[in-house]
C-alpha positions as YAML, in Angstrom:
chain: A
units: angstrom
residues:
- id: 1
  name: MET
  ca: [8.90, -12.84, 159.96]
- id: 2
  name: GLU
  ca: [7.85, -10.00, 157.70]
- id: 3
  name: ASN
  ca: [4.29, -10.45, 158.91]
- id: 4
  name: GLN
  ca: [5.46, -10.10, 162.49]
- id: 5
  name: ILE
  ca: [7.36, -6.94, 161.64]
- id: 6
  name: LEU
  ca: [4.31, -5.58, 159.83]
- id: 7
  name: GLU
  ca: [2.11, -6.41, 162.84]
- id: 8
  name: ILE
  ca: [4.57, -4.70, 165.16]
- id: 9
  name: LEU
  ca: [4.65, -1.68, 162.86]
- id: 10
  name: LYS
  ca: [0.83, -1.56, 162.82]
- id: 11
  name: GLU
  ca: [0.79, -1.66, 166.62]
- id: 12
  name: ILE
  ca: [3.42, 1.07, 166.73]
- id: 13
  name: ASN
  ca: [1.44, 3.20, 164.27]
- id: 14
  name: GLY
  ca: [-1.72, 2.67, 166.33]
- id: 15
  name: LYS
  ca: [0.10, 3.77, 169.48]
- id: 16
  name: LEU
  ca: [1.59, 6.73, 167.66]
- id: 17
  name: ASP
  ca: [-1.89, 7.72, 166.46]
- id: 18
  name: LYS
  ca: [-3.21, 7.48, 170.03]
- id: 19
  name: HIS
  ca: [-0.32, 9.58, 171.30]
- id: 20
  name: SER
  ca: [-0.90, 12.13, 168.54]
- id: 21
  name: GLU
  ca: [-4.58, 12.35, 169.52]
- id: 22
  name: GLN
  ca: [-3.63, 12.77, 173.17]
- id: 23
  name: LEU
  ca: [-1.09, 15.40, 172.20]
- id: 24
  name: ASP
  ca: [-3.75, 17.28, 170.19]
- id: 25
  name: ALA
  ca: [-6.21, 17.05, 173.09]
- id: 26
  name: HIS
  ca: [-3.60, 18.41, 175.47]
- id: 27
  name: GLY
  ca: [-2.83, 21.19, 173.00]
- id: 28
  name: GLU
  ca: [-6.52, 22.19, 172.94]
- id: 29
  name: ILE
  ca: [-6.66, 22.18, 176.74]
- id: 30
  name: LEU
  ca: [-3.55, 24.35, 176.82]
- id: 31
  name: LYS
  ca: [-5.13, 26.80, 174.34]
- id: 32
  name: SER
  ca: [-8.33, 27.06, 176.42]
- id: 33
  name: HIS
  ca: [-6.28, 27.63, 179.57]
- id: 34
  name: THR
  ca: [-4.30, 30.35, 177.78]
- id: 35
  name: VAL
  ca: [-7.53, 32.09, 176.71]
- id: 36
  name: LEU
  ca: [-8.87, 31.86, 180.27]
- id: 37
  name: LEU
  ca: [-5.61, 33.23, 181.65]
- id: 38
  name: ASN
  ca: [-5.76, 36.17, 179.21]
- id: 39
  name: GLU
  ca: [-9.36, 36.91, 180.24]
- id: 40
  name: HIS
  ca: [-8.42, 36.88, 183.91]
- id: 41
  name: SER
  ca: [-5.44, 39.12, 183.23]
- id: 42
  name: GLY
  ca: [-7.78, 41.63, 181.57]
- id: 43
  name: ILE
  ca: [-10.16, 41.51, 184.53]
- id: 44
  name: LEU
  ca: [-7.28, 41.99, 186.95]
- id: 45
  name: LYS
  ca: [-6.02, 44.96, 184.91]
- id: 46
  name: SER
  ca: [-9.47, 46.62, 184.93]
- id: 47
  name: HIS
  ca: [-9.74, 46.10, 188.69]
- id: 48
  name: THR
  ca: [-6.31, 47.65, 189.14]
- id: 49
  name: GLU
  ca: [-7.38, 50.69, 187.08]
- id: 50
  name: LEU
  ca: [-10.56, 51.02, 189.16]
- id: 51
  name: LEU
  ca: [-8.53, 50.80, 192.35]
- id: 52
  name: ASN
  ca: [-6.19, 53.52, 191.04]
- id: 53
  name: GLU
  ca: [-9.19, 55.74, 190.25]
- id: 54
  name: HIS
  ca: [-10.53, 55.24, 193.77]
- id: 55
  name: SER
  ca: [-7.12, 56.03, 195.22]
- id: 56
  name: GLY
  ca: [-7.12, 59.32, 193.29]
- id: 57
  name: ILE
  ca: [-10.58, 60.16, 194.59]
- id: 58
  name: LEU
  ca: [-9.50, 59.32, 198.12]
- id: 59
  name: LYS
  ca: [-6.43, 61.58, 197.78]
- id: 60
  name: ALA
  ca: [-8.63, 64.43, 196.54]
- id: 61
  name: HIS
  ca: [-10.97, 63.96, 199.51]
- id: 62
  name: SER
  ca: [-8.00, 63.90, 201.88]
- id: 63
  name: LYS
  ca: [-6.71, 67.16, 200.38]
- id: 64
  name: THR
  ca: [-10.15, 68.78, 200.78]
- id: 65
  name: LEU
  ca: [-10.33, 67.54, 204.36]
- id: 66
  name: GLN
  ca: [-6.88, 69.04, 205.05]
- id: 67
  name: GLU
  ca: [-7.99, 72.37, 203.54]
- id: 68
  name: HIS
  ca: [-11.08, 72.41, 205.76]
- id: 69
  name: GLY
  ca: [-8.89, 71.63, 208.75]
- id: 70
  name: ASP
  ca: [-6.67, 74.59, 207.88]
- id: 71
  name: ILE
  ca: [-9.76, 76.81, 207.58]
- id: 72
  name: LEU
  ca: [-10.95, 75.59, 210.98]
- id: 73
  name: ASN
  ca: [-7.54, 76.37, 212.49]
- id: 74
  name: SER
  ca: [-7.65, 79.84, 210.96]
- id: 75
  name: HIS
  ca: [-11.09, 80.42, 212.46]
- id: 76
  name: THR
  ca: [-9.87, 79.17, 215.82]
- id: 77
  name: GLU
  ca: [-7.04, 81.71, 215.72]
- id: 78
  name: LYS
  ca: [-9.51, 84.47, 214.87]
- id: 79
  name: PHE
  ca: [-11.75, 83.29, 217.69]
- id: 80
  name: THR
  ca: [-8.80, 83.47, 220.10]
- id: 81
  name: GLU
  ca: [-7.94, 86.96, 218.84]
- id: 82
  name: HIS
  ca: [-11.53, 88.05, 219.35]
- id: 83
  name: GLY
  ca: [-11.46, 86.59, 222.83]
- id: 84
  name: ASP
  ca: [-8.36, 88.64, 223.61]
- id: 85
  name: ILE
  ca: [-10.05, 91.74, 222.22]
- id: 86
  name: LEU
  ca: [-13.11, 91.03, 224.41]
- id: 87
  name: ASN
  ca: [-10.90, 90.77, 227.53]
- id: 88
  name: SER
  ca: [-9.25, 94.05, 226.65]
- id: 89
  name: HIS
  ca: [-12.63, 95.66, 226.18]
- id: 90
  name: THR
  ca: [-13.86, 94.34, 229.49]
- id: 91
  name: GLU
  ca: [-10.93, 95.98, 231.29]
- id: 92
  name: LYS
  ca: [-11.54, 99.21, 229.47]
- id: 93
  name: PHE
  ca: [-15.24, 98.93, 230.32]
- id: 94
  name: THR
  ca: [-14.54, 98.98, 234.04]
- id: 95
  name: GLU
  ca: [-12.00, 101.81, 233.70]
- id: 96
  name: GLN
  ca: [-13.84, 103.99, 231.27]
- id: 97
  name: GLY
  ca: [-17.47, 104.48, 232.10]
- id: 98
  name: ASP
  ca: [-17.73, 107.33, 229.57]
- id: 99
  name: ILE
  ca: [-17.36, 105.01, 226.58]
- id: 100
  name: LEU
  ca: [-19.62, 102.28, 227.98]
- id: 101
  name: ASN
  ca: [-22.19, 102.55, 225.18]
- id: 102
  name: SER
  ca: [-19.62, 102.36, 222.37]
- id: 103
  name: HIS
  ca: [-18.03, 99.28, 223.96]
- id: 104
  name: THR
  ca: [-21.42, 97.66, 224.38]
- id: 105
  name: GLU
  ca: [-22.11, 98.13, 220.66]
- id: 106
  name: LYS
  ca: [-18.71, 96.70, 219.76]
- id: 107
  name: PHE
  ca: [-19.37, 93.79, 222.09]
- id: 108
  name: LYS
  ca: [-22.67, 93.08, 220.32]
- id: 109
  name: GLU
  ca: [-20.92, 93.22, 216.93]
- id: 110
  name: GLN
  ca: [-18.30, 90.79, 218.11]
- id: 111
  name: GLY
  ca: [-21.04, 88.55, 219.50]
- id: 112
  name: ASP
  ca: [-22.64, 88.53, 216.07]
- id: 113
  name: ILE
  ca: [-19.29, 87.63, 214.53]
- id: 114
  name: LEU
  ca: [-18.89, 84.87, 217.09]
- id: 115
  name: ASN
  ca: [-22.36, 83.58, 216.27]
- id: 116
  name: SER
  ca: [-21.46, 83.71, 212.60]
- id: 117
  name: HIS
  ca: [-18.28, 81.76, 213.35]
- id: 118
  name: THR
  ca: [-20.25, 79.27, 215.42]
- id: 119
  name: GLU
  ca: [-22.61, 78.69, 212.48]
- id: 120
  name: THR
  ca: [-19.60, 78.35, 210.19]
- id: 121
  name: PHE
  ca: [-18.02, 75.86, 212.60]
- id: 122
  name: LYS
  ca: [-21.27, 73.87, 212.66]
- id: 123
  name: GLU
  ca: [-21.37, 73.84, 208.85]
- id: 124
  name: HIS
  ca: [-17.74, 72.76, 208.70]
- id: 125
  name: GLY
  ca: [-18.49, 70.07, 211.27]
- id: 126
  name: GLN
  ca: [-21.31, 68.79, 209.08]
- id: 127
  name: ILE
  ca: [-19.06, 68.91, 206.02]
- id: 128
  name: LEU
  ca: [-16.30, 67.04, 207.87]
- id: 129
  name: SER
  ca: [-18.80, 64.47, 209.09]
- id: 130
  name: SER
  ca: [-20.05, 63.96, 205.53]
- id: 131
  name: LEU
  ca: [-16.48, 63.63, 204.26]
- id: 132
  name: ARG
  ca: [-15.66, 61.05, 206.93]
- id: 133
  name: THR
  ca: [-18.78, 59.06, 206.05]
- id: 134
  name: GLY
  ca: [-17.86, 59.18, 202.35]
- id: 135
  name: GLN
  ca: [-14.28, 58.21, 203.12]
- id: 136
  name: GLU
  ca: [-15.43, 55.24, 205.23]
- id: 137
  name: SER
  ca: [-17.75, 54.16, 202.45]
- id: 138
  name: LEU
  ca: [-14.90, 54.34, 199.90]
- id: 139
  name: LYS
  ca: [-12.63, 52.45, 202.26]
- id: 140
  name: ALA
  ca: [-15.24, 49.70, 202.65]
- id: 141
  name: GLU
  ca: [-15.60, 49.47, 198.86]
- id: 142
  name: ILE
  ca: [-11.84, 49.33, 198.39]
- id: 143
  name: ASP
  ca: [-11.52, 46.64, 201.09]
- id: 144
  name: GLY
  ca: [-14.25, 44.63, 199.34]
- id: 145
  name: MET
  ca: [-12.42, 44.99, 196.03]
- id: 146
  name: ARG
  ca: [-9.15, 43.89, 197.62]
- id: 147
  name: ILE
  ca: [-10.80, 40.74, 198.98]
- id: 148
  name: GLU
  ca: [-12.43, 40.03, 195.62]
- id: 149
  name: ASN
  ca: [-9.13, 40.60, 193.78]
- id: 150
  name: ALA
  ca: [-7.31, 38.30, 196.21]
- id: 151
  name: LYS
  ca: [-9.89, 35.55, 195.61]
- id: 152
  name: GLU
  ca: [-9.65, 35.93, 191.84]
- id: 153
  name: PHE
  ca: [-5.86, 35.99, 192.00]
- id: 154
  name: GLY
  ca: [-5.93, 32.75, 194.02]
- id: 155
  name: GLN
  ca: [-8.15, 31.11, 191.43]
- id: 156
  name: ILE
  ca: [-5.89, 32.28, 188.61]
- id: 157
  name: LYS
  ca: [-2.85, 31.02, 190.47]
- id: 158
  name: GLU
  ca: [-4.50, 27.63, 190.95]
- id: 159
  name: GLN
  ca: [-5.40, 27.44, 187.27]
- id: 160
  name: LEU
  ca: [-1.83, 28.34, 186.31]
- id: 161
  name: SER
  ca: [-0.59, 25.55, 188.55]
- id: 162
  name: ASN
  ca: [-2.93, 23.13, 186.76]
- id: 163
  name: VAL
  ca: [-1.67, 24.34, 183.36]
- id: 164
  name: GLU
  ca: [1.94, 23.89, 184.46]
- id: 165
  name: ALA
  ca: [1.18, 20.35, 185.62]
- id: 166
  name: SER
  ca: [-0.48, 19.60, 182.28]
- id: 167
  name: ILE
  ca: [2.55, 20.97, 180.41]
- id: 168
  name: ASP
  ca: [4.89, 18.79, 182.49]
- id: 169
  name: ILE
  ca: [2.79, 15.71, 181.74]
- id: 170
  name: LEU
  ca: [2.73, 16.66, 178.05]
- id: 171
  name: LYS
  ca: [6.54, 17.05, 178.04]
- id: 172
  name: ASP
  ca: [6.96, 13.63, 179.68]
- id: 173
  name: GLU
  ca: [4.64, 11.99, 177.19]
- id: 174
  name: THR
  ca: [6.40, 13.70, 174.26]
- id: 175
  name: TRP
  ca: [9.76, 12.54, 175.55]
- id: 176
  name: ASP
  ca: [8.45, 8.99, 175.94]
- id: 177
  name: ASN
  ca: [7.14, 9.15, 172.36]
- id: 178
  name: LYS
  ca: [10.53, 10.34, 171.06]
- id: 179
  name: LYS
  ca: [12.29, 7.53, 172.93]
- id: 180
  name: ASN
  ca: [9.85, 4.97, 171.50]
- id: 181
  name: ILE
  ca: [10.32, 6.32, 167.97]
- id: 182
  name: TYR
  ca: [14.10, 6.21, 168.40]
- id: 183
  name: ARG
  ca: [13.90, 2.59, 169.63]
- id: 184
  name: ILE
  ca: [11.69, 1.63, 166.72]
- id: 185
  name: LYS
  ca: [14.09, 3.28, 164.26]
- id: 186
  name: ASN
  ca: [17.00, 1.44, 165.87]
- id: 187
  name: THR
  ca: [15.06, -1.82, 165.79]
- id: 188
  name: MET
  ca: [14.21, -1.33, 162.15]
- id: 189
  name: GLY
  ca: [17.71, -0.16, 161.37]
- id: 190
  name: LEU
  ca: [16.61, 3.29, 160.13]
- id: 191
  name: SER
  ca: [19.11, 5.33, 162.11]
...
């Protein structure tokens, strides 16, 4: 009978050794998953910082665009004022033939100013066009980064799910081991 008990104990020890090895293997897998999760968290953090930087740049570009719009509105108001002045001068031109030459000179000066404003408007148009192109390019980059971040987040989420499943299996196996040890102790009369 003692031999049988010893044989049973040897079998139990062998099973316990196997379970310990499995438990160690699962522990190593869990450690590697933790390292991988930490790496992915770092990558996600750096992408978030880059996205924040790009948002700041985009806000600065938007502010500059708004300032240029205000400048354009100011020039439009001046253009309207000059138009009103031209109408007034035209009326005076028909009424006052004596000051025809002075009005003609003023008209030419205002024409030069209008040409100058036209050139300025063209330059502002080119600047606005460049800003829009830059903004679209930044938006495309940000959209690409969002897609890439979403993919990486999905992968991380999937890996976390796998880790959680492994932990659940490990808990079940540990519980089974504890129950077996308790049974063996009861059988041997150790408790």
